[in-house]
PDB file of C-alpha atoms in Angstrom:
ATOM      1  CA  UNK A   1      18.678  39.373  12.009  1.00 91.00           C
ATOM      2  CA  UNK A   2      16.292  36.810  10.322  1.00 93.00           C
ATOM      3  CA  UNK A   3      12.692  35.705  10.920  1.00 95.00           C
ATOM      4  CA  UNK A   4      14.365  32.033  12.333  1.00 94.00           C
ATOM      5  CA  UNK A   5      15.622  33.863  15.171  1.00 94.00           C
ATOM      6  CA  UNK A   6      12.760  36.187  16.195  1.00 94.00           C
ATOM      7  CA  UNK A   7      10.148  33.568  16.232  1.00 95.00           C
ATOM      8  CA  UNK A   8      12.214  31.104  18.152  1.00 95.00           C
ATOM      9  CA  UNK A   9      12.321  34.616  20.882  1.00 94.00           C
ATOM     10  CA  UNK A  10       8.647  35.061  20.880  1.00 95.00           C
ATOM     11  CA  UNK A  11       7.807  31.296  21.359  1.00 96.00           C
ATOM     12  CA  UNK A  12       9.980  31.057  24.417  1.00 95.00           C
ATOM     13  CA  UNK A  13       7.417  33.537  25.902  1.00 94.00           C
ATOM     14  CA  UNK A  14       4.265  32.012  24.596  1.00 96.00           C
ATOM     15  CA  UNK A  15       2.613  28.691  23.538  1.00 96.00           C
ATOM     16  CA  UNK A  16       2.761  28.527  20.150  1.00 96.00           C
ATOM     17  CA  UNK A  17       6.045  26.805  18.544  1.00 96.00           C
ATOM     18  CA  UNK A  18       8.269  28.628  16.391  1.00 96.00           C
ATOM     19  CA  UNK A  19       7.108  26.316  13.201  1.00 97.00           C
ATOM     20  CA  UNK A  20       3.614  27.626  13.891  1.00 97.00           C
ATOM     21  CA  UNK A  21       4.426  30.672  14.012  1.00 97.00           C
ATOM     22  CA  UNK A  22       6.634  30.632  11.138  1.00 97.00           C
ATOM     23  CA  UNK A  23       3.947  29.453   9.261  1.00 97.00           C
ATOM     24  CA  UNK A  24       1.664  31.844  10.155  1.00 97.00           C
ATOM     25  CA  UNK A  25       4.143  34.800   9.678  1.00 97.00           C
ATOM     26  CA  UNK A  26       4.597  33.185   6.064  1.00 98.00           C
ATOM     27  CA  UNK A  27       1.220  31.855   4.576  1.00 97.00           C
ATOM     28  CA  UNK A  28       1.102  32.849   0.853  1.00 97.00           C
ATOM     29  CA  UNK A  29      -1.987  34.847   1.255  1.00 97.00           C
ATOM     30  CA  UNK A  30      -1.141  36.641   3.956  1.00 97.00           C
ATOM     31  CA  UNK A  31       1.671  37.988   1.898  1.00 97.00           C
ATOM     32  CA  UNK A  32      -0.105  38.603  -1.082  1.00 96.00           C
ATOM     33  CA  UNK A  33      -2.398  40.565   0.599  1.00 96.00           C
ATOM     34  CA  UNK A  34      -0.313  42.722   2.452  1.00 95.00           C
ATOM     35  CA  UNK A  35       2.799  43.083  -0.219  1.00 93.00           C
ATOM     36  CA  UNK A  36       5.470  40.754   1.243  1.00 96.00           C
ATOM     37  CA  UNK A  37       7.299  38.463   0.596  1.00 96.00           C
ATOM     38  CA  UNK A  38       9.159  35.945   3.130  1.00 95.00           C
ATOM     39  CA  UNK A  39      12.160  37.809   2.097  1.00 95.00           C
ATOM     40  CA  UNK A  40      11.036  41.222   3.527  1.00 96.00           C
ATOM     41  CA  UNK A  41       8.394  40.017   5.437  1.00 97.00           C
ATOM     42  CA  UNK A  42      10.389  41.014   8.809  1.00 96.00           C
ATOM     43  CA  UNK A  43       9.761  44.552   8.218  1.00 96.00           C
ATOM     44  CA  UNK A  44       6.154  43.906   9.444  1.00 96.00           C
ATOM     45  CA  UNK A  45       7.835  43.879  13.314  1.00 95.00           C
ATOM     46  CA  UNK A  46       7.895  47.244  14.880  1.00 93.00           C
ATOM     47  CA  UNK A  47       9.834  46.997  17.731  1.00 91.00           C
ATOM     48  CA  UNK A  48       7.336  47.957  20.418  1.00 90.00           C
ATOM     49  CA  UNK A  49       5.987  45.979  23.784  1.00 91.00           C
ATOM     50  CA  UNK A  50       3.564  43.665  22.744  1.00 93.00           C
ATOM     51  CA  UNK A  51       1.183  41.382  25.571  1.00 93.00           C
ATOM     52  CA  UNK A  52       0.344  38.415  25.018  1.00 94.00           C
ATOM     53  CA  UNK A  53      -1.600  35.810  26.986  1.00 95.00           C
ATOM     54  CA  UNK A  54       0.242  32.434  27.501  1.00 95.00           C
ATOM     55  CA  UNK A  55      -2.086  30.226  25.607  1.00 95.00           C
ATOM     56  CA  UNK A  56      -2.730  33.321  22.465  1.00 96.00           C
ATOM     57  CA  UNK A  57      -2.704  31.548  19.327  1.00 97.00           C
ATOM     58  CA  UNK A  58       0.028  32.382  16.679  1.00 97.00           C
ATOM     59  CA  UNK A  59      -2.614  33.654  14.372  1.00 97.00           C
ATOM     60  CA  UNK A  60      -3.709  36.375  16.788  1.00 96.00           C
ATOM     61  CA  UNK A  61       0.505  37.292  17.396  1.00 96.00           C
ATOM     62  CA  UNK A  62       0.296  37.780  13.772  1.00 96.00           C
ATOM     63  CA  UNK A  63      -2.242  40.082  13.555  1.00 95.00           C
ATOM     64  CA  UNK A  64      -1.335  42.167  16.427  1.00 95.00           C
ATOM     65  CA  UNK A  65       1.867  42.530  15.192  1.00 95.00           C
ATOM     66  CA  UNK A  66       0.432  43.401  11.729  1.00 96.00           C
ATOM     67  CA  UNK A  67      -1.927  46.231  13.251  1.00 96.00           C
ATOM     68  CA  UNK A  68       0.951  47.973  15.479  1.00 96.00           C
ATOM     69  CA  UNK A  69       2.770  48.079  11.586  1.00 97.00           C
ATOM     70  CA  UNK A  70      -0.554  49.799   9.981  1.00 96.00           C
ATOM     71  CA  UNK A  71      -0.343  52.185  12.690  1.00 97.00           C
ATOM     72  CA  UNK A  72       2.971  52.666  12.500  1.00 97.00           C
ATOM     73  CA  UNK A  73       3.227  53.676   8.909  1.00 97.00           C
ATOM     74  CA  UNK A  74       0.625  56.637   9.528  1.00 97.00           C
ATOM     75  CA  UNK A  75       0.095  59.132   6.613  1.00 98.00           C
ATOM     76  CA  UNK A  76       3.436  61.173   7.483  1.00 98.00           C
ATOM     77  CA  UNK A  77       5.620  58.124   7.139  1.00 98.00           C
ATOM     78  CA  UNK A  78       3.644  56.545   3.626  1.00 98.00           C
ATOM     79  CA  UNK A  79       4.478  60.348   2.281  1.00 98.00           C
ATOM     80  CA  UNK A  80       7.978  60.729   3.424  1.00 98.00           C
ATOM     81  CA  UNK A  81       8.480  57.127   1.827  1.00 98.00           C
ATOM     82  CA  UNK A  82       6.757  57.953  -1.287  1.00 97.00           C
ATOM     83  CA  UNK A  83       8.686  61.379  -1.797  1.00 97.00           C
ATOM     84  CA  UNK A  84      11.868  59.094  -1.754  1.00 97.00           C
ATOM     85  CA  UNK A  85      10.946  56.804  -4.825  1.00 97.00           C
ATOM     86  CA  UNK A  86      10.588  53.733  -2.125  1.00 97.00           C
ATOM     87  CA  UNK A  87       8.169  51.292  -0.804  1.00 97.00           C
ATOM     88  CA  UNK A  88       7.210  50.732   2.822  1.00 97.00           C
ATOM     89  CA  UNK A  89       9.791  48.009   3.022  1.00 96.00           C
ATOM     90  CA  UNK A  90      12.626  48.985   1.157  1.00 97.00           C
ATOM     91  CA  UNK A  91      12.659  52.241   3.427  1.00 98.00           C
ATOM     92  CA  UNK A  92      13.087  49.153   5.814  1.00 98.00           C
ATOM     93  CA  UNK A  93      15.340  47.308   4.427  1.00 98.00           C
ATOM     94  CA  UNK A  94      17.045  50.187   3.801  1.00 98.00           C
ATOM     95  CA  UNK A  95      16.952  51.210   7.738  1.00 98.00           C
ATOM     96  CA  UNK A  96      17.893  47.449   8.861  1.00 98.00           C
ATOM     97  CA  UNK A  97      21.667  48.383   6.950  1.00 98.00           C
ATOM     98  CA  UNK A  98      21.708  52.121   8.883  1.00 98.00           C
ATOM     99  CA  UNK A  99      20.714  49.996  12.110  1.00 96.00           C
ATOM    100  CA  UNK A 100      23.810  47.823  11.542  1.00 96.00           C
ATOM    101  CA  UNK A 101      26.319  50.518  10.430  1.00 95.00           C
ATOM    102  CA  UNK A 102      26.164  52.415  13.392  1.00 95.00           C
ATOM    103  CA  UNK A 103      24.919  52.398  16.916  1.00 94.00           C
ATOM    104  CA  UNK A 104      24.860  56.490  17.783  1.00 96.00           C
ATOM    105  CA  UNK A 105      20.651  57.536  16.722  1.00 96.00           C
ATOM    106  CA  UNK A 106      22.052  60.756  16.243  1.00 96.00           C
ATOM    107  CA  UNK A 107      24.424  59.500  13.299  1.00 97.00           C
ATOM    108  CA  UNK A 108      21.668  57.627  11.719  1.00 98.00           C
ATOM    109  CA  UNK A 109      19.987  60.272   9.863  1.00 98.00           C
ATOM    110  CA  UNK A 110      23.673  61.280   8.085  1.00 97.00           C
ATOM    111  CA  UNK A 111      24.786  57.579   6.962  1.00 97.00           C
ATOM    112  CA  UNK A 112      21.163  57.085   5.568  1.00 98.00           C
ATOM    113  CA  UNK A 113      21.532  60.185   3.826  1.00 98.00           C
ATOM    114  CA  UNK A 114      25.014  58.868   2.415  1.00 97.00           C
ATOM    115  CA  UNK A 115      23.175  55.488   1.198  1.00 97.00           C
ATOM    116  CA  UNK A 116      20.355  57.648  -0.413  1.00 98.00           C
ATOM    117  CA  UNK A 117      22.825  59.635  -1.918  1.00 97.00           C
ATOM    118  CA  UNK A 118      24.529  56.322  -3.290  1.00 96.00           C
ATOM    119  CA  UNK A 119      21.074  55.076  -4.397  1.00 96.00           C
ATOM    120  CA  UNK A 120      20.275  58.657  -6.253  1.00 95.00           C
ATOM    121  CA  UNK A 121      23.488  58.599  -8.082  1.00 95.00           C
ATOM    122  CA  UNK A 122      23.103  55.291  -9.280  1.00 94.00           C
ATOM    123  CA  UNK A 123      25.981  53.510  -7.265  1.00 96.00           C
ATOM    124  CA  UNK A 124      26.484  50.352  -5.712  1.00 96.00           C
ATOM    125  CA  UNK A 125      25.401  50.738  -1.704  1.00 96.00           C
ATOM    126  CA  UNK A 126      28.780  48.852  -0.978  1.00 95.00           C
ATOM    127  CA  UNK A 127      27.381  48.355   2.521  1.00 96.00           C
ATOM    128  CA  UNK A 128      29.867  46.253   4.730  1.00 94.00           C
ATOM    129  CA  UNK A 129      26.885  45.169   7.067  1.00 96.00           C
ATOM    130  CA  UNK A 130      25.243  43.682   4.077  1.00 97.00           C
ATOM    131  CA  UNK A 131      28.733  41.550   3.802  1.00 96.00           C
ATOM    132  CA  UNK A 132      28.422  40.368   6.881  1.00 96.00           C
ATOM    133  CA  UNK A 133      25.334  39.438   6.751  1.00 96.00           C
ATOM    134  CA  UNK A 134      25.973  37.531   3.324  1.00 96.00           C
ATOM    135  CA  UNK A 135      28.506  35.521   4.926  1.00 95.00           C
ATOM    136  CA  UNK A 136      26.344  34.558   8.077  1.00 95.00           C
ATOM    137  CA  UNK A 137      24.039  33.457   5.459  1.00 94.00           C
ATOM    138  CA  UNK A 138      26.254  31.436   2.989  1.00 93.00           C
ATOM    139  CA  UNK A 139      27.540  29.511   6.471  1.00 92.00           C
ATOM    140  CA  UNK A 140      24.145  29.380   8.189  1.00 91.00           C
ATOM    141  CA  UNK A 141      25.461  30.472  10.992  1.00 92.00           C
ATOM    142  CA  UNK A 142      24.117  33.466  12.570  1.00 91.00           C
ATOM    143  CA  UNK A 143      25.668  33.093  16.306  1.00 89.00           C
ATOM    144  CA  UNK A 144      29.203  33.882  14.724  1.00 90.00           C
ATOM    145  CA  UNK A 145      30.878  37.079  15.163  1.00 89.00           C
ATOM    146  CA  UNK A 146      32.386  39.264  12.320  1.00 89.00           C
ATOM    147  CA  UNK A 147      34.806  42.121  13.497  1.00 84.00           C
ATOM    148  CA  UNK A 148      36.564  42.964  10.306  1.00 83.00           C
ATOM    149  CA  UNK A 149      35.615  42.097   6.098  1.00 87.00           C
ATOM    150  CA  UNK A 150      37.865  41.801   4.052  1.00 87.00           C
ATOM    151  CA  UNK A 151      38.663  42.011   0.072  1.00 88.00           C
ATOM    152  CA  UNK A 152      37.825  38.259  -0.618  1.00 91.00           C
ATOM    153  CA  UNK A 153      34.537  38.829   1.317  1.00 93.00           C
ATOM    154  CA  UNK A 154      33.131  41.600  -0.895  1.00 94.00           C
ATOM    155  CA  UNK A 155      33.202  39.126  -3.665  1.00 94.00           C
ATOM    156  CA  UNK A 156      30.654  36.688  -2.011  1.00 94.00           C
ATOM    157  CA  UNK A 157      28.067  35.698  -4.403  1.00 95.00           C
ATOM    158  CA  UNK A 158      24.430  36.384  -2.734  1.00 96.00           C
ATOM    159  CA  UNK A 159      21.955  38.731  -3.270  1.00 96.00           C
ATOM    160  CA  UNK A 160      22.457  40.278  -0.226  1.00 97.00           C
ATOM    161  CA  UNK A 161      25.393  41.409  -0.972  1.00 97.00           C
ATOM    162  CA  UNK A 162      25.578  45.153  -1.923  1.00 97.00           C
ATOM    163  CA  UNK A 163      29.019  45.518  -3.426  1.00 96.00           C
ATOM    164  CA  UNK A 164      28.481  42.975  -6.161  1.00 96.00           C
ATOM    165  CA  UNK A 165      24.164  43.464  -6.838  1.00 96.00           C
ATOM    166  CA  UNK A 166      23.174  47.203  -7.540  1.00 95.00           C
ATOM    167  CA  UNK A 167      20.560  48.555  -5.025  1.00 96.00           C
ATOM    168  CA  UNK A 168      18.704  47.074  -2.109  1.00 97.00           C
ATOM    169  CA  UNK A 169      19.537  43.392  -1.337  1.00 97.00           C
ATOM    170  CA  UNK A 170      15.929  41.412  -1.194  1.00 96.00           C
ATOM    171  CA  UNK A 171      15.226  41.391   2.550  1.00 96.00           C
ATOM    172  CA  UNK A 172      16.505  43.306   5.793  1.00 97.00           C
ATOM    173  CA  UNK A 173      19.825  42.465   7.829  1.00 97.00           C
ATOM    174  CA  UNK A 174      18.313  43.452  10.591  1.00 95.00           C
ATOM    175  CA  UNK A 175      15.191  44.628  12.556  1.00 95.00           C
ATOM    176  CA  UNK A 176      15.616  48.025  12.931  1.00 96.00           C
ATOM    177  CA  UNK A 177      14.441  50.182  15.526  1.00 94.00           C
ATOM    178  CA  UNK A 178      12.147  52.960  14.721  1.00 96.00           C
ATOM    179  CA  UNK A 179      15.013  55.812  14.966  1.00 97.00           C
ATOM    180  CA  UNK A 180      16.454  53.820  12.086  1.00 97.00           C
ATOM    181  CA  UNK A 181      13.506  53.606  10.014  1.00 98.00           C
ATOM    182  CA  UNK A 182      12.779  57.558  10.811  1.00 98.00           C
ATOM    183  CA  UNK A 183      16.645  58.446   9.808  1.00 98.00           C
ATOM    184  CA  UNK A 184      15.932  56.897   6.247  1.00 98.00           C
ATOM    185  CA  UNK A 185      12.309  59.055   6.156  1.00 98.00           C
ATOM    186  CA  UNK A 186      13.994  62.153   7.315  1.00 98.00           C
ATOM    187  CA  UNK A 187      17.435  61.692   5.929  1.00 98.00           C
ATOM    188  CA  UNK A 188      20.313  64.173   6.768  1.00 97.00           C
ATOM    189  CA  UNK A 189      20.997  66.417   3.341  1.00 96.00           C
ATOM    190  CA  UNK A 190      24.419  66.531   2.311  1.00 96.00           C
ATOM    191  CA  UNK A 191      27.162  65.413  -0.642  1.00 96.00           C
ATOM    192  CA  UNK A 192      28.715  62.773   1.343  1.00 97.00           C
ATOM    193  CA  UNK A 193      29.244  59.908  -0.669  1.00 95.00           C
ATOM    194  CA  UNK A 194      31.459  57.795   1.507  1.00 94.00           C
ATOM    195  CA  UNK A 195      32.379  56.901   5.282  1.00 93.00           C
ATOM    196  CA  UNK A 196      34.546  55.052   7.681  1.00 91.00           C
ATOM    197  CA  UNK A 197      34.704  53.685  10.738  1.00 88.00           C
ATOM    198  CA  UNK A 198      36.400  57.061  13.098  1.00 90.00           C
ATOM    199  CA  UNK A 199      39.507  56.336  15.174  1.00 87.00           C
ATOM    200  CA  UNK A 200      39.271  59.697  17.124  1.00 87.00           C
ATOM    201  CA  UNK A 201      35.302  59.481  17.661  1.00 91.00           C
ATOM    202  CA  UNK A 202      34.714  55.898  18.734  1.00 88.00           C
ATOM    203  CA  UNK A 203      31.602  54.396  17.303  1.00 89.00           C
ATOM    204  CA  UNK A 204      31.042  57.218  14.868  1.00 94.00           C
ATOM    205  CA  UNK A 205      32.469  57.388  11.496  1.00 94.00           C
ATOM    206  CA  UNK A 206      34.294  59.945   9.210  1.00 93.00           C
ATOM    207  CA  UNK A 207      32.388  61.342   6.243  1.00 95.00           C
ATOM    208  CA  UNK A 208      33.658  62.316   2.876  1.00 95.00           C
ATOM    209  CA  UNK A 209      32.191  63.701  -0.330  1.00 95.00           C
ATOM    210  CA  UNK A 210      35.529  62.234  -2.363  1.00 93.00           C
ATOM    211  CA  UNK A 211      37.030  58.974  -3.067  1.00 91.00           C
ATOM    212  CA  UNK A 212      40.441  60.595  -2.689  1.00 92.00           C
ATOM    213  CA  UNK A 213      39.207  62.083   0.696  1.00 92.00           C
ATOM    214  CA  UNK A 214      37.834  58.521   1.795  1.00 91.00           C
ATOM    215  CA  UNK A 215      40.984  56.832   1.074  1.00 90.00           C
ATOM    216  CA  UNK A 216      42.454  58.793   3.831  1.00 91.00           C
ATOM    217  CA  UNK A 217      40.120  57.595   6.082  1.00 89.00           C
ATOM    218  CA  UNK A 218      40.184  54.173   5.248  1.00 87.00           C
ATOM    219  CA  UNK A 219      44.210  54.040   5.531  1.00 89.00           C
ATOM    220  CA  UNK A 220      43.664  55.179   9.552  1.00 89.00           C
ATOM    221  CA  UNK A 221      40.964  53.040   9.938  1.00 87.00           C
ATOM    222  CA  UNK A 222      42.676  50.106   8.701  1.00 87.00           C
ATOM    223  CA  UNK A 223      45.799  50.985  10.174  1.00 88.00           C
ATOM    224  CA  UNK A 224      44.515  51.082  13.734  1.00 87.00           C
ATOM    225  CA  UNK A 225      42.679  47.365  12.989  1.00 84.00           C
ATOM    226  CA  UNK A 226      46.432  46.270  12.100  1.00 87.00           C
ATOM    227  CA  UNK A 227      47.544  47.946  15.218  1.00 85.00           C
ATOM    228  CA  UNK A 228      45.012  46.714  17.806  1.00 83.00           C
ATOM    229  CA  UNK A 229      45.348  43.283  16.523  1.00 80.00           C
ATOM    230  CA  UNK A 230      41.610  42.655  15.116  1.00 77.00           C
ATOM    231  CA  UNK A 231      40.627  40.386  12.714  1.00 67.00           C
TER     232      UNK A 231
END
């Protein structure tokens, strides 16, 4: 979910520290250069398998990881990105909230069309991931576990979150894998606006081009949290 917690994975397996390699990952030039920022800066990782010798220096992680991202955003995916109106790493950012919302690859490319659609028409994303995410944030604590969000949470004041700042928050939630980031490129077309959690397809959701529609879906939803006893 943040840079933090992938660098202290990838110095467990190597020599370098997690400070070094934090400060490798975020030297000003190398940023400049290569148009990040240490918010968004964690859409450089493409999750791949990467090998490394023991003693490699942090520098040379850096720039390994940097070339596996040139050749991952070949001329297909710069075109696909550019034909949405986004930027290499908002199409990430964007994919770190699909990556979050659901688990199925095959749902992916319909719940980033929904968010496009959102985007398109001008709307706040209302993401709950993006909630969650705020209030790991806001606590610094990133080892908790959020089942449900609630009213009082979709007020929470950071830029993150996407039901009270119109369009992307300023960094990704996650590190998505490259289905996600290929469901925001090749987006599902269709008028669905909304969606909600399903309570007759487990781990999907229920789609709905209508607030009225959505409402319906939300009562079940929230009805069968109430009944199972999560909070």
């Amino acid at each position: 979910e943040t840079l933090a917690k992938l660098v202290s994975r990838i110095s467990s397996q190597i020599e370098p520290d997690s400070i070094s390699l934090m400060e490798t990952f975020l030297e000003p030039k190398f940023l400049e250069e290569n148009n990040f920022t240490k918010d968004d800066v964690l859409a450089m990782f493409v999750p791949n398998t990467y090998e490394f010798y023991w003693n490699t220096t942090a520098l040379k992680v850096r720039n390994s990881l940097h070339k596996e991202y040139i050749k991952f955003w070949n001329d297909d995916r710069k075109a696909k990105a550019k034909a949405l109106g986004l930027t290499q790493s908002q199409v990430t950012i964007l994919a770190s909230i699909v990556q979050k919302e659901t688990a199925k690859e095959d749902e992916r490319p319909r719940v980033a069309g929904a968010y496009l659609n959102r985007l398109n028409q001008d709307m706040l994303l209302q993401a709950d991931p993006t909630v969650v995410y705020s209030k790991k944030l806001l606590t610094n604590d990133f080892d908790q576990v959020i089942k449900r969000v609630y009213l009082n949470d979709l007020k929470l004041n950071s830029p993150y979150n996407t039901y009270m700042y119109k369009g992307l928050p300023p960094g990704l939630i996650s590190m998505p894998d490259v289905s996600s980031i290929d469901a925001v490129l090749s987006p599902e077309k269709h008028n669905f606006i909304y969606f909600c959690a399903s309570v007759e397809k487990m781990g999907y959701h229920e789609f709905a081009e209508t607030l009225q529609q959505h409402n319906v879906n939300r009562e079940k939803y929230t009805a069968w949290l109430n009944k199972n006893n999560i909070e």
